[in-house]
CSV table of C-alpha atoms in Angstrom, one decimal:
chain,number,residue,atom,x,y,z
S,652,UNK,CA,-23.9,-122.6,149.4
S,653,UNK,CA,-24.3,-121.3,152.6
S,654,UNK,CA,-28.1,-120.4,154.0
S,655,UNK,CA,-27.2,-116.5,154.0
S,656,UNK,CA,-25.9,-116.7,150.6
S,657,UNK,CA,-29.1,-119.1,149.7
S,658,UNK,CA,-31.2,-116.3,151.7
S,659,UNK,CA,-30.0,-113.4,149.4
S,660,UNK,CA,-30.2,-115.1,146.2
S,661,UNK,CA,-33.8,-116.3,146.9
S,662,UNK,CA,-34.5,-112.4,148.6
S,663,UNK,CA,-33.2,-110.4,145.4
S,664,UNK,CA,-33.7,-112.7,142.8
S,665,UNK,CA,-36.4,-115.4,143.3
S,666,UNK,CA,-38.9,-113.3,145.1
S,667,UNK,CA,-38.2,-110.1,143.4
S,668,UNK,CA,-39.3,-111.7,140.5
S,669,UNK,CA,-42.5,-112.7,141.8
S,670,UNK,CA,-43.3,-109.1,143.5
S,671,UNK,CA,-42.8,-107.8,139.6
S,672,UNK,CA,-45.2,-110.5,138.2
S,673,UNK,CA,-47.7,-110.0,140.8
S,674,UNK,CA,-47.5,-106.3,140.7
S,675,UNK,CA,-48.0,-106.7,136.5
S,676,UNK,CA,-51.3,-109.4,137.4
S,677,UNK,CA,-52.6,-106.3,139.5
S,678,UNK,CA,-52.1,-104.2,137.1
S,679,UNK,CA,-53.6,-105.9,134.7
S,680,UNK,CA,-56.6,-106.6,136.7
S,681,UNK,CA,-57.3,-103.5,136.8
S,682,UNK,CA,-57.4,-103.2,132.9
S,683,UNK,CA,-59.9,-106.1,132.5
S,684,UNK,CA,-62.0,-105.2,135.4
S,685,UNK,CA,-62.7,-101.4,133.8
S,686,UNK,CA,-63.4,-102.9,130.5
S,687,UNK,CA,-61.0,-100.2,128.9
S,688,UNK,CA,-61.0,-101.4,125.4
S,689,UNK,CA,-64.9,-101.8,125.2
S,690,UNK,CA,-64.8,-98.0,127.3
S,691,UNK,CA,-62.6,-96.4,124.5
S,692,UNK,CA,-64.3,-98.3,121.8
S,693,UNK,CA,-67.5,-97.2,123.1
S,694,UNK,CA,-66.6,-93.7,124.2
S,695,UNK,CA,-69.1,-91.6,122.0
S,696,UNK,CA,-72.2,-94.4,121.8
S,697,UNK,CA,-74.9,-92.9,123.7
S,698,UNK,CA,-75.3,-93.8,127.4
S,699,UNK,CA,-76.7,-97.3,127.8
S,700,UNK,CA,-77.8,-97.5,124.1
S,701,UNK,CA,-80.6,-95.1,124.5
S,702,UNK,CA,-81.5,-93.4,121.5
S,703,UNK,CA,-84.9,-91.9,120.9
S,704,UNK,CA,-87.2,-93.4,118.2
S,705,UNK,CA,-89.8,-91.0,115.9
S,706,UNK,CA,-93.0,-91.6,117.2
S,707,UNK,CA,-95.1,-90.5,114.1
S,708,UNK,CA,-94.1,-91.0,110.4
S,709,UNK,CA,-93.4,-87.6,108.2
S,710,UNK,CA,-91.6,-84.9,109.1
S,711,UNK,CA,-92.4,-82.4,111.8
S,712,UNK,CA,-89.5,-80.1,112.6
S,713,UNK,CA,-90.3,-80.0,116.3
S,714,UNK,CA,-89.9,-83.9,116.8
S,715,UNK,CA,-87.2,-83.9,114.4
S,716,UNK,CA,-85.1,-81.2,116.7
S,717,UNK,CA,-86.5,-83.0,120.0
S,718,UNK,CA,-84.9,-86.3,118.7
S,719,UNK,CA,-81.3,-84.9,117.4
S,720,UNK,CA,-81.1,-82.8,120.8
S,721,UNK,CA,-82.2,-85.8,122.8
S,722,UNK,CA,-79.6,-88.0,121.0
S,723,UNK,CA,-76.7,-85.3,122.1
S,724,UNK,CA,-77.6,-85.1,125.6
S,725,UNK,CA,-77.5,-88.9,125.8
S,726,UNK,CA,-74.0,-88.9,123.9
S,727,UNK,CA,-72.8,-86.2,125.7
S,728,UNK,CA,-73.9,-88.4,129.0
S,729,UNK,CA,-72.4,-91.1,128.2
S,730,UNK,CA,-69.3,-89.8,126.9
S,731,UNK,CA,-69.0,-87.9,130.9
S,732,UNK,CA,-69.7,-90.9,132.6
S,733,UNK,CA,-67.0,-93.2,130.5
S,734,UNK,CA,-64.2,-90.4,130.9
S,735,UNK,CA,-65.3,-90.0,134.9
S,736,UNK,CA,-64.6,-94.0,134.4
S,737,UNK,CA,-61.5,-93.7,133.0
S,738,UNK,CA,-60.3,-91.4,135.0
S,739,UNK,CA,-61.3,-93.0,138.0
S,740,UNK,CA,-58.9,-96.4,135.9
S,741,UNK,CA,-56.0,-93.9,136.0
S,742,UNK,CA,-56.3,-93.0,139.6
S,743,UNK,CA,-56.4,-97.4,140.4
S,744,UNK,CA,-53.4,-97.6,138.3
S,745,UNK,CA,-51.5,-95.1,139.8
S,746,UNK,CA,-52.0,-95.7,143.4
S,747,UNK,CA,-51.6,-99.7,142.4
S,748,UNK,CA,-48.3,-98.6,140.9
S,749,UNK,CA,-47.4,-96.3,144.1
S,750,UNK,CA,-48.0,-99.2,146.6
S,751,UNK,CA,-45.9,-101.6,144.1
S,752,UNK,CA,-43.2,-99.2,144.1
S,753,UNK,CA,-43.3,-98.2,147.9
S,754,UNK,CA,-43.0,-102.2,148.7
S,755,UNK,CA,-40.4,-102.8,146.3
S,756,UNK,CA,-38.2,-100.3,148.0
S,757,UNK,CA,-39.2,-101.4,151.5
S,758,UNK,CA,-37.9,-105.2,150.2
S,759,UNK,CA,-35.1,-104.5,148.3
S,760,UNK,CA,-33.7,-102.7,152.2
S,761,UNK,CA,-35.5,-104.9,154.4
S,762,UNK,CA,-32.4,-107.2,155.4
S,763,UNK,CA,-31.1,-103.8,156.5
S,764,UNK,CA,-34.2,-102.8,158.2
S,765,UNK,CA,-34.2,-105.9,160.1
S,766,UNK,CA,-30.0,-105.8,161.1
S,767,UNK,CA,-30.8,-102.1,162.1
S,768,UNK,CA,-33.5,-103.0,164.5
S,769,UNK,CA,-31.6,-106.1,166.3
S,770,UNK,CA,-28.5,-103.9,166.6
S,771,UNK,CA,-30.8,-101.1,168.2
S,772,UNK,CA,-32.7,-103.6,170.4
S,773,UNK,CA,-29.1,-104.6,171.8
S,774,UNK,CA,-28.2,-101.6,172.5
S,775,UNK,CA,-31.2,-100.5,174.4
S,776,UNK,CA,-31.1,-103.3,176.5
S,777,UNK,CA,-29.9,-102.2,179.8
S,778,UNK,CA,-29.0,-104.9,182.2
């Protein structure tokens, strides 16, 4: 096998391998470090766990309103900031996927790339 031949299979099938497992590790990272399965599973829990708690015993329609309306504000809370959190996970993913993509192509013509610019370094050279 000769070192160009070695060169291309190691260029287009070694390494292209590891660009793909690398680019899955990334995105995978991204997963884990978002928490998305505790985010979805957790998506209507009030925001950090705060709840309000009847101060007095019996029933008083005031406190009783005041607690279910202080309950749906902190719901409502927490559901914003775990969508703004997901959303903000979509936007990581994407651009992780766009700069994946973007280097793929730039490896898969980067033997050209490189022939292209010795050729055109030749030819500028004026002697």
């Amino acid at each position: 096998m000769s070192i160009f031949s070695a060169y291309f299979y190691w260029h287009y099938s070694e390494r292209l391998k590891e660009i793909f497992l690398a680019m899955s590790n990334y995105v995978n990272f991204w997963v884990f470090f978002f928490s998305i399965k505790m985010v979805l599973k957790s998506l209507f829990l009030p925001w950090k766990r705060i709840e309000s708690i009847p101060q007095k015993t019996g029933f008083d329609i005031s406190i009783w309103a005041n607690n279910i309306f202080f309950d749906i504000v902190s719901r409502v809370i927490g559901l914003a900031m775990r969508v703004f959190l997901l959303c903000f996970f979509v936007l990581c993913e994407i651009v992780t996927l766009s700069v994946g993509v973007l280097f793929i192509v730039i490896w898969l013509f980067l033997p050209l790339i490189v022939v292209y610019i010795i050729i055109y370094g030749f030819l500028k050279i004026n002697v």
